[in-house]
Coordinates of C-alpha atoms in Angstrom, one line a residue:
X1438 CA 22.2 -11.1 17.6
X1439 CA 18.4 -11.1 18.5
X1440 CA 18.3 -14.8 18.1
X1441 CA 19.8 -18.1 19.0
X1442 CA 21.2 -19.0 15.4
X1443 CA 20.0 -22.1 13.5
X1444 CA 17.6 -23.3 15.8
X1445 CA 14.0 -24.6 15.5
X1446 CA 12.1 -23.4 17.8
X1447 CA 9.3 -26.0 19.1
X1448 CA 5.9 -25.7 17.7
X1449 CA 3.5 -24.9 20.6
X1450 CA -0.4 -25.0 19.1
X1451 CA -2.2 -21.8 20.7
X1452 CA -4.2 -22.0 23.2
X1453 CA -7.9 -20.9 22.8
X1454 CA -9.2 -18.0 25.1
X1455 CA -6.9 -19.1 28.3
X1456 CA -7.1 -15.8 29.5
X1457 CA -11.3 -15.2 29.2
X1458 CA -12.2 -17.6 32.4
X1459 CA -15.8 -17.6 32.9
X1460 CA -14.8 -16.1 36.5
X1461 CA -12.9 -13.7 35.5
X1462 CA -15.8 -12.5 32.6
X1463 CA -18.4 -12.4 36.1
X1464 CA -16.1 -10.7 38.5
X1465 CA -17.2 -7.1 37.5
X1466 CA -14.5 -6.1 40.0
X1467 CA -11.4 -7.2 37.7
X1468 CA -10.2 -8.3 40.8
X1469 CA -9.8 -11.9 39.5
X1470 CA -8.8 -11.1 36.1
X1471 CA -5.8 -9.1 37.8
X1472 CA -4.7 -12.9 39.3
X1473 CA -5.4 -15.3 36.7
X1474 CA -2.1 -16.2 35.6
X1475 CA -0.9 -19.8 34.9
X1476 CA 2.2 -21.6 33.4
X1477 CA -0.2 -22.4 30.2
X1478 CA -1.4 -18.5 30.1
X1479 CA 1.7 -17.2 31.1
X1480 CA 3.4 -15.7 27.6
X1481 CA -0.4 -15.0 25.6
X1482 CA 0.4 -11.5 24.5
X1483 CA 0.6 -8.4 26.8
X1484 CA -0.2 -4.9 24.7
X1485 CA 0.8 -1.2 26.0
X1486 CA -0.5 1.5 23.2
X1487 CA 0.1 5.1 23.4
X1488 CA -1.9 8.1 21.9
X1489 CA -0.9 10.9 20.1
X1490 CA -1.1 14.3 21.2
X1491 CA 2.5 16.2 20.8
X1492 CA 3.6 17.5 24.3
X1493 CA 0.9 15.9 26.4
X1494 CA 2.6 12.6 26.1
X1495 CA 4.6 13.8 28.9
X1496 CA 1.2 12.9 30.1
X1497 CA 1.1 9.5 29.3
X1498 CA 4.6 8.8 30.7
X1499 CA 3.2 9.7 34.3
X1500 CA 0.5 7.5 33.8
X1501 CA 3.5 4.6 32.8
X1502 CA 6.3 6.1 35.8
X1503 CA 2.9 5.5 38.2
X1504 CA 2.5 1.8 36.8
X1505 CA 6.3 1.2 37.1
X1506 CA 5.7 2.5 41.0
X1507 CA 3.0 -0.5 41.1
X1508 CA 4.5 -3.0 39.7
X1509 CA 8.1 -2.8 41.8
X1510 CA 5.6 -3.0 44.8
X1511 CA 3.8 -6.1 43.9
X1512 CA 6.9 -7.4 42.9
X1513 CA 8.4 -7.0 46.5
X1514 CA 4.8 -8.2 47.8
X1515 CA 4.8 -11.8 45.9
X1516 CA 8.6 -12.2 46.5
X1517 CA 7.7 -11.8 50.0
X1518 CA 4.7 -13.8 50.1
X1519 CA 4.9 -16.5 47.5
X1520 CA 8.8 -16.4 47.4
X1521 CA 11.8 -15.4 45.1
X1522 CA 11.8 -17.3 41.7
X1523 CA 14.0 -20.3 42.0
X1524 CA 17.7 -19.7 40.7
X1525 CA 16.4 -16.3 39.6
X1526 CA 19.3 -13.9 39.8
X1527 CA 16.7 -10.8 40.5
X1528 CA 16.5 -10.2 43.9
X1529 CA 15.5 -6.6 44.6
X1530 CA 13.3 -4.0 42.0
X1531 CA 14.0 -0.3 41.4
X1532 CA 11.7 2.0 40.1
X1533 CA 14.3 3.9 38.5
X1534 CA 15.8 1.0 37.0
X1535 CA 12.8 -1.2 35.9
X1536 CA 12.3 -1.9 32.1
X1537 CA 8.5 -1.9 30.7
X1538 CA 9.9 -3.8 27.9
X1539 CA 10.7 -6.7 30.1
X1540 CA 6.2 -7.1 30.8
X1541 CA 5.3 -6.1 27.7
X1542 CA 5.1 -8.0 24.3
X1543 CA 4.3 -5.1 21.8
X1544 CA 4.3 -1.6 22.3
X1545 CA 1.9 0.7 20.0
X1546 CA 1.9 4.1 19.8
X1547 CA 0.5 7.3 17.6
X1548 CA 3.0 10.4 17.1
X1549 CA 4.2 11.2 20.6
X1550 CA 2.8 7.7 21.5
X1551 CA 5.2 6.2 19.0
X1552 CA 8.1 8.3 20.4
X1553 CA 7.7 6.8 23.5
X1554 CA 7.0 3.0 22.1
X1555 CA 10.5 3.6 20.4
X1556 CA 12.1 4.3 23.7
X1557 CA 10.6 2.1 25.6
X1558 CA 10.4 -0.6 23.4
X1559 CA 13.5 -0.7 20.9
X1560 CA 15.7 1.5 22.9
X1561 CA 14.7 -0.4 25.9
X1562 CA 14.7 2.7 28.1
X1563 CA 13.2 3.1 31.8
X1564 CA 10.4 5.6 32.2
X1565 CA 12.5 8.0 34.2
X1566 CA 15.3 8.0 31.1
X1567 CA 11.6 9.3 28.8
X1568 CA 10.6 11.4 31.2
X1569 CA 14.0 13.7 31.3
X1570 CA 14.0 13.5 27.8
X1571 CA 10.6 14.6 26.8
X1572 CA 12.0 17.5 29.7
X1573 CA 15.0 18.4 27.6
X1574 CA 13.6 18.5 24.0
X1575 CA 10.5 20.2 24.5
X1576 CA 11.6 23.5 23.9
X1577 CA 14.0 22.3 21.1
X1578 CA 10.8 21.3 19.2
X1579 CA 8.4 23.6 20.7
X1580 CA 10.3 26.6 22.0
X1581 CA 11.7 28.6 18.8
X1582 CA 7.9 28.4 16.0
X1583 CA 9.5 28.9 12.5
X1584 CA 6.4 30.4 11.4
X1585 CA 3.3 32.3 12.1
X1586 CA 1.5 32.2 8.6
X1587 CA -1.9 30.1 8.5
X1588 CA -1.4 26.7 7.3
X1589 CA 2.1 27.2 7.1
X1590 CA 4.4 24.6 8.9
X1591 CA 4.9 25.8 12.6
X1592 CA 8.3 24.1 13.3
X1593 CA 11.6 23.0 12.1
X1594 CA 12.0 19.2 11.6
X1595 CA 15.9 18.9 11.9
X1596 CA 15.5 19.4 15.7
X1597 CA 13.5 16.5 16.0
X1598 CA 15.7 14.3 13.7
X1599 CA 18.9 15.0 15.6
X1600 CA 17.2 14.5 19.0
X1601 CA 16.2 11.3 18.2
X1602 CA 19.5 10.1 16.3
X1603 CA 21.0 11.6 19.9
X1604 CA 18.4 9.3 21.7
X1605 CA 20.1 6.4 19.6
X1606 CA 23.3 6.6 20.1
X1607 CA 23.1 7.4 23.8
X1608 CA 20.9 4.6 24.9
X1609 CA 21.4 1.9 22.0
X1610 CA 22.1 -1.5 23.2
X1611 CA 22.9 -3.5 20.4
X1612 CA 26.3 -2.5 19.9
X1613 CA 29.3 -0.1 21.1
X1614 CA 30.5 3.3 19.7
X1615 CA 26.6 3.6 18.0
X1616 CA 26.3 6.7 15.6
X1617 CA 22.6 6.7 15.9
X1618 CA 21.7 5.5 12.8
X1619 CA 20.0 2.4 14.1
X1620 CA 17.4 0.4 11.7
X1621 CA 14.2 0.2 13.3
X1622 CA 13.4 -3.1 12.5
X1623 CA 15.5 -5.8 14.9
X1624 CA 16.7 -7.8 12.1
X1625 CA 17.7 -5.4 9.4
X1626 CA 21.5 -4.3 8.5
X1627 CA 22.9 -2.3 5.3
X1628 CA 23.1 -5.5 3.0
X1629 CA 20.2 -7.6 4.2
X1630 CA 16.3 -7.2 3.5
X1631 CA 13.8 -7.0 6.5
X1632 CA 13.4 -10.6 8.0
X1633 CA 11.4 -11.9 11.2
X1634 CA 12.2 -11.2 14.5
X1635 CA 10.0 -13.7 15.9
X1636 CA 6.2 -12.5 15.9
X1637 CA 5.4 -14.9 12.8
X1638 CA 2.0 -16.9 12.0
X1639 CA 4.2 -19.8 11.9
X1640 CA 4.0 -20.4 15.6
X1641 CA 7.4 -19.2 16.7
X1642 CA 7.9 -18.6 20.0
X1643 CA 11.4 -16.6 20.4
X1644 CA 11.0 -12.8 20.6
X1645 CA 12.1 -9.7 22.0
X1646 CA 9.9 -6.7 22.8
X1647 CA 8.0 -5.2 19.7
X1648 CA 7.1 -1.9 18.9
X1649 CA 4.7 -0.4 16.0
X1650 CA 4.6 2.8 15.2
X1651 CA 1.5 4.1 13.5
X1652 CA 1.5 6.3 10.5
X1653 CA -0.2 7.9 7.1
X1654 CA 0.8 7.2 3.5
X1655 CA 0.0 9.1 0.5
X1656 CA -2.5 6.0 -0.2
X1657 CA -5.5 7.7 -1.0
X1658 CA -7.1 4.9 1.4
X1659 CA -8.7 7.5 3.8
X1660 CA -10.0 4.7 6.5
X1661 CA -6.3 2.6 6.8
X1662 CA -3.6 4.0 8.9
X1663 CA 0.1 2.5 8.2
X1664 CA 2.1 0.6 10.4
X1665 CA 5.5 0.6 11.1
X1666 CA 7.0 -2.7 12.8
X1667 CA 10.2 -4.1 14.1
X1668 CA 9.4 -7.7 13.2
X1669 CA 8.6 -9.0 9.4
X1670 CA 4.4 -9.9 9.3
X1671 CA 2.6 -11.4 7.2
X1672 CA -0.9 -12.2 7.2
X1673 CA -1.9 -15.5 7.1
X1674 CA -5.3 -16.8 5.4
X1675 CA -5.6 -19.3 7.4
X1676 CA -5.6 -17.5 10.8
X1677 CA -6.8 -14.2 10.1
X1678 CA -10.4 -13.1 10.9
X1679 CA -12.9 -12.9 8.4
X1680 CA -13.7 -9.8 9.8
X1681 CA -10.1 -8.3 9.7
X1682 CA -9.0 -5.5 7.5
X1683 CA -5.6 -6.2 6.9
X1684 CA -3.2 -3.2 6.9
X1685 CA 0.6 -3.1 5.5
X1686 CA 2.8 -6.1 5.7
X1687 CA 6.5 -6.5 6.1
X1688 CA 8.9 -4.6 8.2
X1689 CA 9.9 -1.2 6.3
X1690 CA 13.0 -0.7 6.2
X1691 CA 14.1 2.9 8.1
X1692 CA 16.0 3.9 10.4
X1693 CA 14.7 4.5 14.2
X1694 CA 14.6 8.5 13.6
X1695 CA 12.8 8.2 10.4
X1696 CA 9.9 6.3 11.9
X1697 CA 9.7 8.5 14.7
X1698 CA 9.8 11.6 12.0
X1699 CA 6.9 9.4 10.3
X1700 CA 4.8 8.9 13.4
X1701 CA 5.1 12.6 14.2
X1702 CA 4.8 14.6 11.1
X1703 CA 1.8 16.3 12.1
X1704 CA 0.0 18.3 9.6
X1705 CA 0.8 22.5 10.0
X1706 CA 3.4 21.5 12.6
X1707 CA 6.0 19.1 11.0
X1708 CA 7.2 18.9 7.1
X1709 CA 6.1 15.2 5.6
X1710 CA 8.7 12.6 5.7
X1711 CA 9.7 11.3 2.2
X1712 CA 11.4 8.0 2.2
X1713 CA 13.2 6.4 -1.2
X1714 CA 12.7 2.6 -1.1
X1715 CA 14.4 2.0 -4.2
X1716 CA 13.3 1.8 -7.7
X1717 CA 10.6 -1.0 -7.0
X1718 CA 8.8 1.0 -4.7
X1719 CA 10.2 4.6 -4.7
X1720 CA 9.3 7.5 -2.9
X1721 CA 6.6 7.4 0.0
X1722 CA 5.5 9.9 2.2
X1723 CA 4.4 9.6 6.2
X1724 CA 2.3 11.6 7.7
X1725 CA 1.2 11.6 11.7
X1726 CA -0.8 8.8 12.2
X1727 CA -3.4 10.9 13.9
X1728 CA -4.6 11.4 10.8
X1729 CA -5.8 7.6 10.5
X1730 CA -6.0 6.4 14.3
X1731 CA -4.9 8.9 17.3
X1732 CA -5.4 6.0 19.6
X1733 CA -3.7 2.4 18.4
X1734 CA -5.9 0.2 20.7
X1735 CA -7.9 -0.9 17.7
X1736 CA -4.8 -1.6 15.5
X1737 CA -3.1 -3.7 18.2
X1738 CA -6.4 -5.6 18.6
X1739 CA -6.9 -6.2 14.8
X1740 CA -2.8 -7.2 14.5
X1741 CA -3.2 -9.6 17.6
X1742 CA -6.0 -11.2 16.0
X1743 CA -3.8 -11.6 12.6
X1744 CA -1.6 -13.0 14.7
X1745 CA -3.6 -15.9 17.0
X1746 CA -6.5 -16.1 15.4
X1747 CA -10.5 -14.8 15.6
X1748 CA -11.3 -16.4 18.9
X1749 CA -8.2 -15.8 21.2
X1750 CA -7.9 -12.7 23.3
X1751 CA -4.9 -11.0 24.3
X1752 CA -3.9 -11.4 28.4
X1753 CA -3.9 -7.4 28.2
X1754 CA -4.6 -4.9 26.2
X1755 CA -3.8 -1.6 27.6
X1756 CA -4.6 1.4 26.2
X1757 CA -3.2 5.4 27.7
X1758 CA -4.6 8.3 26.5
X1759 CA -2.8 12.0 26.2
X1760 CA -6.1 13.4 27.9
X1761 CA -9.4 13.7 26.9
X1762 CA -10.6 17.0 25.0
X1763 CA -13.5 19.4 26.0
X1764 CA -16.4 17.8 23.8
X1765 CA -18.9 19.9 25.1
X1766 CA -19.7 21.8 22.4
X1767 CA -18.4 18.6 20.0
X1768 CA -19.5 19.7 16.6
X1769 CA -22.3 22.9 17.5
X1770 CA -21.4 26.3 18.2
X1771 CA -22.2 27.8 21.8
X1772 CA -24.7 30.3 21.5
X1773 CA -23.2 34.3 20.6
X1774 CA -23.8 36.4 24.0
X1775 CA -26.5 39.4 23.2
X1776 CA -29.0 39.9 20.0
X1777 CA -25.9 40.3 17.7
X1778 CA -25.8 36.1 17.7
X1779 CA -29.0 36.1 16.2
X1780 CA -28.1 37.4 12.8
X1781 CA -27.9 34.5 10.1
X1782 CA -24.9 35.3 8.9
X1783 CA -23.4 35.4 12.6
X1784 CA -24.9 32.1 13.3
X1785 CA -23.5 30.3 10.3
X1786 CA -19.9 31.5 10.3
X1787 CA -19.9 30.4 14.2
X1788 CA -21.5 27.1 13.3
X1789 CA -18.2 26.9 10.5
X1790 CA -16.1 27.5 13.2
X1791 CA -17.1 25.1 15.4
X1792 CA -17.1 22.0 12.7
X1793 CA -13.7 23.2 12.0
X1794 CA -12.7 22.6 16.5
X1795 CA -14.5 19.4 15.9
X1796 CA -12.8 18.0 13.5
X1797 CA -9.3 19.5 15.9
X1798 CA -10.9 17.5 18.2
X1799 CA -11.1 14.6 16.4
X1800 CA -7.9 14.6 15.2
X1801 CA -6.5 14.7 18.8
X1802 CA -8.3 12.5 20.7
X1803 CA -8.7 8.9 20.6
X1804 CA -12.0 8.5 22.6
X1805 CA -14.2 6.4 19.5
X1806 CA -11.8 3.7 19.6
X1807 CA -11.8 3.4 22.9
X1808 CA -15.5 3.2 22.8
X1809 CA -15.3 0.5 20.3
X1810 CA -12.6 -1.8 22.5
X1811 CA -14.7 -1.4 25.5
X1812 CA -17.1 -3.0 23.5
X1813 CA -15.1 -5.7 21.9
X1814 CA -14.1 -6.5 25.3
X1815 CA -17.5 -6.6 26.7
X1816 CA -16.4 -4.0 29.7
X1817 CA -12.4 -3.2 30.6
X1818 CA -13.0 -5.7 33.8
X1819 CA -10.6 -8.4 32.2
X1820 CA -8.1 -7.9 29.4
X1821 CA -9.1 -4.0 27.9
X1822 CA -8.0 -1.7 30.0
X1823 CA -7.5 2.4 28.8
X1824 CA -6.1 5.2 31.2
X1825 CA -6.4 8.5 30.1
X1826 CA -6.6 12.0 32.2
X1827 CA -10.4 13.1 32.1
X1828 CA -9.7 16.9 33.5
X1829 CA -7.0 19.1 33.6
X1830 CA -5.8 18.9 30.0
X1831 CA -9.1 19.7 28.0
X1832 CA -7.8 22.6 26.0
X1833 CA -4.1 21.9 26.6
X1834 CA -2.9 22.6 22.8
X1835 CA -0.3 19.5 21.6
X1836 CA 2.2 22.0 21.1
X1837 CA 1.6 24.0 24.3
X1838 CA 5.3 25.0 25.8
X1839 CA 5.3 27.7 28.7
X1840 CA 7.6 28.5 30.5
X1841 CA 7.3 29.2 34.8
X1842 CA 7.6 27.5 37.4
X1843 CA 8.7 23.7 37.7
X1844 CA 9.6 21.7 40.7
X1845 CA 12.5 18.9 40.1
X1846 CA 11.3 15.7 41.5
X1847 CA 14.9 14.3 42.0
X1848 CA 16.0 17.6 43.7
X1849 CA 12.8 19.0 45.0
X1850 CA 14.1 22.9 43.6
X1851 CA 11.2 24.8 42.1
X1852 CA 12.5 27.3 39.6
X1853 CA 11.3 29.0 36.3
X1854 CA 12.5 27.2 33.5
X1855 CA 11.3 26.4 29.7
X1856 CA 8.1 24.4 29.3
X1857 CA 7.7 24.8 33.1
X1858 CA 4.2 25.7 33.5
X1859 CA 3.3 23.2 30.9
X1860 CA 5.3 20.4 33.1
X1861 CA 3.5 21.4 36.0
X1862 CA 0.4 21.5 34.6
X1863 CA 0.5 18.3 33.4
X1864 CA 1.8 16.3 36.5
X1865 CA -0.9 18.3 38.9
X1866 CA -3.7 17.1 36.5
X1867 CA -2.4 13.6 36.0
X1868 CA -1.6 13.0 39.5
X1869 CA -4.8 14.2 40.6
X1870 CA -6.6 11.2 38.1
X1871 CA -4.4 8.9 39.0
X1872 CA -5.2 9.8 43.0
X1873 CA -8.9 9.9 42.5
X1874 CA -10.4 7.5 44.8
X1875 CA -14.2 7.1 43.4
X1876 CA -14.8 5.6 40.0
X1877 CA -16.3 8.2 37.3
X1878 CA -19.9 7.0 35.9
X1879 CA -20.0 9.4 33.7
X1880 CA -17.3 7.4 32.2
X1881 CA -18.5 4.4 32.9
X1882 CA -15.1 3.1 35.0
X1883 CA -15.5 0.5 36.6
X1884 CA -13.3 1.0 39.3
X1885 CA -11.1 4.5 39.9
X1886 CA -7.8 4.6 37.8
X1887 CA -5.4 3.8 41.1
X1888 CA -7.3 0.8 41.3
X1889 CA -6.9 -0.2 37.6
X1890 CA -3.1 0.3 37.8
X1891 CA -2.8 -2.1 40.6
X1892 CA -4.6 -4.7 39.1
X1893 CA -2.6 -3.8 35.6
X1894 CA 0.3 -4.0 37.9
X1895 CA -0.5 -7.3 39.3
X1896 CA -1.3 -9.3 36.1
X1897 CA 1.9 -8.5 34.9
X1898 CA 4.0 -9.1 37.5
X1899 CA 2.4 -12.4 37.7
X1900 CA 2.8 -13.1 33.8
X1901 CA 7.0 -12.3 34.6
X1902 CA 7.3 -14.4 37.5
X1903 CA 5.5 -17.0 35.7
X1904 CA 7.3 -17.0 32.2
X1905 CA 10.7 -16.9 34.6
X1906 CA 9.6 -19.9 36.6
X1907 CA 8.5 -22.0 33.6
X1908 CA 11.8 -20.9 31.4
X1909 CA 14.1 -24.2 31.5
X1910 CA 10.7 -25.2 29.2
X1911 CA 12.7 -23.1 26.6
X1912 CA 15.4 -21.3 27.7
X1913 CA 16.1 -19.7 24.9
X1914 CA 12.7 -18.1 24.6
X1915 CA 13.2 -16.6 28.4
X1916 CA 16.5 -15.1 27.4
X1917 CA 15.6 -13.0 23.9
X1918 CA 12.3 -11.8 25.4
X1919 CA 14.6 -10.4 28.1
X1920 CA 16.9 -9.0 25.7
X1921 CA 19.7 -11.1 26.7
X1922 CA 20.9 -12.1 22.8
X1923 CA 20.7 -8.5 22.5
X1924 CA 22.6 -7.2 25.7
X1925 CA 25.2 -10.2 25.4
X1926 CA 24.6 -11.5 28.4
X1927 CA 23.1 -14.8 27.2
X1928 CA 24.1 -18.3 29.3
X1929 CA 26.1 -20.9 27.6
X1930 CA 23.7 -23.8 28.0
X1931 CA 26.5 -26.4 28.1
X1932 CA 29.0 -24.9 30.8
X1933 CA 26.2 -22.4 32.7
X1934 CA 29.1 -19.4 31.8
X1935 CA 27.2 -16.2 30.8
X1936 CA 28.8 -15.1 27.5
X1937 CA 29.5 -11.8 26.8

C-alpha cells in the first residue's frame, strides 16, 4: 500500500512564499536561490515537466542523465563537507542507480514527455533504464510506416501498447508476477473508484511521486488541454486563484498504457485512444496533448497554484524542452529564387505553405509558454528554470529514425544499427548545449545551461538531505515519498525492524 492505513496525518498551515527570499529575487546569478533550503522550506513542491516531440525526447533524457551526473556529485560534495545525514542508511550515490522520483514531487509531461514522466515517475525508473528503452522501441514505433497516403495514419498503435504493458511488467514495483496491466492512478484497483493518494487541498502531507500526463478530449474546448493524474484532485474555492482556469478533476481511471497511448496519439501518426468509462460517462477520446500544450510548464504552474494557493511559489519549477524549432521564417514564406517568385499565384501558394510549417511548428514546440513562465517568474534566476537544445535539432522531424552509425556508451563499440544516426545526432547536439560555456542573449539565459544544471542539481540535493534530516518530524511522510509503503521496505515504528 501507498499509505500508512488509518492515520491522520497532522495538519501543517502552508507557508507563504518561503522559497521567494528577497535575496534570492536580487541575486541575478541564481547562485543563492540554488542554496536556500531550510527545514521550514524543505518539502514546498519540486516540479520536472517534459515536452512533447516524439523521438527527440531521447533528447530530453540527456538533458535529465546530465542532471542525475550533477546531483550524485553534489551529493558526494555536501556529504563530504557538511556530513552524512544522521542514521541515514545512504552512504554512497550511483549515477546509474539514482531515482529522479526520489527529488521530485510531480512529474509533467506532453506525448513523449509523458512517456518519460510515466517511467520516471510511476515506474520509478533511473534515467539509464529510459534511455535503453527509448533505444530499443524506436524502431518498433518508428522503423516499419504503415502508410504513405496524405493524412493517413503513419504507424501502427499496437507496437506502442505492448511496449509499454512490457515497460510495466518488467519494472513495476508494486507487486510480484505483474502482467502489465497496472492502473495509473496509485490508489485505484478493479473494484474500487479513484481515491487520493495524497496531493489534496485538505493539507495532507503523505505522498509519493506524482505524475500527470497531458492530453486532448473530444471537448470542443479548443484552449483546455486534459490532464491525466495519479492522485484524486479537486479544486478547492477557497484556495484557488481567481485567475485560475481550472482543468479536469479526479484521477481517470486507466491503465498506465492507456495514458501513455492518450499522451501520444499524435494526429497523422497514431489512431485516437477511445476509452469506455461506463454508462455515466461513456466513451472518450485522447488525443496528443500537443494539441492543447506541447510544453506542460504552465499546467504545472496553474495545478500548483490550485493546490497552495495564489501567493505561494513552487521551490522549482523545471521545465526541458525536445529542442527548439527553426522559426526563422515563423509564419512568412522565404522569398522564391529568380523572377518565377514574382508571379501572384507563386507567391500566394508559398505563402499557404508556409502558414501550414507554422502551424507544424507550433504544434511541436513549446517556446510561448516558456515565454509566459519566464515572465510569471520574473526571470528563471530562482524557482523557473527551462532547458531545451537551441541548435542541432531545428528540423529534426518527431518521427525521424535513421539508421548509421551509433557508439554504445556502456561499451564504447561504434556500429551501424537502427535509429543510429538519429541517436547520434541527438547526443552530439545535446551535449554540445549542455557543454556551452557562455550564456546565449539571444535567449536571454542568464547563465549557460551547465551552470543551470548545477544549481538545479544543488537545490535539490539540499531539499533531500533536508526532508531526510527533518523526517522523525513525520516519519511516515519520509518513507511514502521515498516509496517505501510501496517497495515494502517500510520500518516498524515500535521495534525499528524493516517489514517486508
Amino acid at each position: 500500500m501507498l499509505r500508512p492505513p488509518n492515520i491522520d496525518p497532522p495538519q501543517r498551515p502552508l507557508s507563504i512564499m518561503t522559497t521567494a527570499t528577497s535575496a534570492s529575487g536580487q541575486d541575478k546569478t541564481g547562485a543563492t536561490w540554488a542554496t536556500a533550503v531550510t527545514d521550514e522550506n524543505a518539502w514546498e513542491d519540486l516540479i520536472l515537466t517534459l515536452d512533447g516531440g516524439g523521438i527527440r525526447g531521447y533528447a530530453s533524457l540527456l538533458i535529465l542523465k546530465r542532471l542525475v551526473h550533477e546531483i550524485v556529485k553534489c551529493e558526494r560534495r555536501l556529504q563530504e563537507t557538511e556530513g552524512p545525514i544522521k542514521d541515514s542508511p545512504r552512504q554512497s550515490f550511483n549515477e546509474d542507480e539514482l531515482l529522479l522520483c526520489h527529488y521530485f514531487d510531480y512529474m509533467y509531461g506532453t506525448s513523449t514527455g509523458g512517456l518519460i514522466s510515466v517511467m520516471l515517475g510511476r515506474l520509478r525508473m533511473t534515467v539509464p533504464q529510459c534511455l535503453e528503452i527509448y533505444r530499443q522501441v524506436g524502431n518498433d514505433l518508428f522503423g516499419h510506416r504503415r502508410n504513405v497516403l496524405p493524412l493517413a495514419t503513419k504507424y501502427r498503435h499496437k507496437p506502442l501498447e505492448k511496449a509499454v504493458q512490457r515497460i510495466v511488467k518488467e519494472y513495476c514495483k508494486h507487486h510480484e508476477n505483474c502482467d502489465g496491466l497496472d492502473w495509473h492512478p496509485w490508489n485505484v484497483d478493479e473494484k474500487d473508484a479513484p481515491t487520493s493518494s495524497s496531493a489534496s487541498t485538505t493539507g495532507e502531507t503523505y505522498r509519493i511521486c506524482q505524475s500527470i500526463c497531458l492530453t486532448a478530449t473530444r471537448s470542443g474546448q479548443l484552449d483546455e488541454a486534459y490532464l491525466l493524474r495519479t492522485y484524486d484532485h479537486r479544486y478547492d474555492p477557497e484556495i484557488c486563484p481567481i485567475w485560475l482556469t481550472p482543468y479536469n478533476e479526479g484521477a481517470d481511471k486507466l491503465k498506465i498504457w492507456q495514458v501513455t497511448r492518450a499522451t501520444s496519439a499524435a494526429p497523422f501518426f497514431f489512431k485516437m485512444l477511445e476509452a469506455d468509462f461506463g454508462p455515466q460517462r461513456g466513451k472518450v477520446g485522447f488525443k496528443d496533448g500537443g494539441i492543447r500544450e506541447n510544453n506542460p510548464s504552465y499546467a504545472a504552474y496553474s495545478e500548483h497554484a490550485s493546490l497552495r494557493g495564489d501567493d505561494h511559489e513552487p521551490a522549482l519549477l523545471l521545465s526541458v524542452g525536445t529542442g527548439r524549432p527553426d522559426t526563422s521564417h515563423d509564419g512568412f514564406a522565404a522569398a522564391w529564387p529568380g523572377p518565377f517568385g514574382k508571379v501572384p499565384l507563386v507567391k500566394q501558394w508559398s505563402e499557404k505553405i508556409a502558414v501550414f510549417k507554422n502551424l507544424l511548428i507550433k504544434y511541436t514546440e513549446g517556446e510561448d509558454r516558456h515565454k509566459m513562465m519566464r515572465t510569471i517568474a520574473k526571470g528563471e534566476h530562482r524557482w523557473y528554470k527551462r532547458l531545451n537544445v537551441n541548435k542541432g535539432l531545428e528540423n529534426m522531424k518527431m518521427d525521424h529514425w535513421e539508421s548509421g552509425h551509433w557508439t554504445d556508451p556502456s561499451t564504447g563499440i561504434k556500429k551501424v544499427v537502427p535509429g543510429g544516426k538519429s541517436l547520434t545526432r541527438m547526443e552530439e547536439a545535446t551535449h554540445a548545449y549542455l557543454d556551452r560555456n557562455e550564456a546565449d542573449k539571444t535567449l536571454l539565459e542568464y547563465q549557460p545551461p551547465k551552470v543551470v544544471l548545477q544549481q538545479v542539481a544543488e537545490r535539490l540535493v539540499r531539499h533531500r538531505r533536508a526532508r531526510e534530516a527533518t523526517k522523525h518530524q513525520d516519519l511516515k511522510r519520509w518513507e511514502t515519498h521515498m516509496g517505501q509503503y510501496l517497495t515494502g521496505t517500510r520500518v516498524d515504528h515500535e521495534d525499528g525492524a524493516v517489514k517486508k
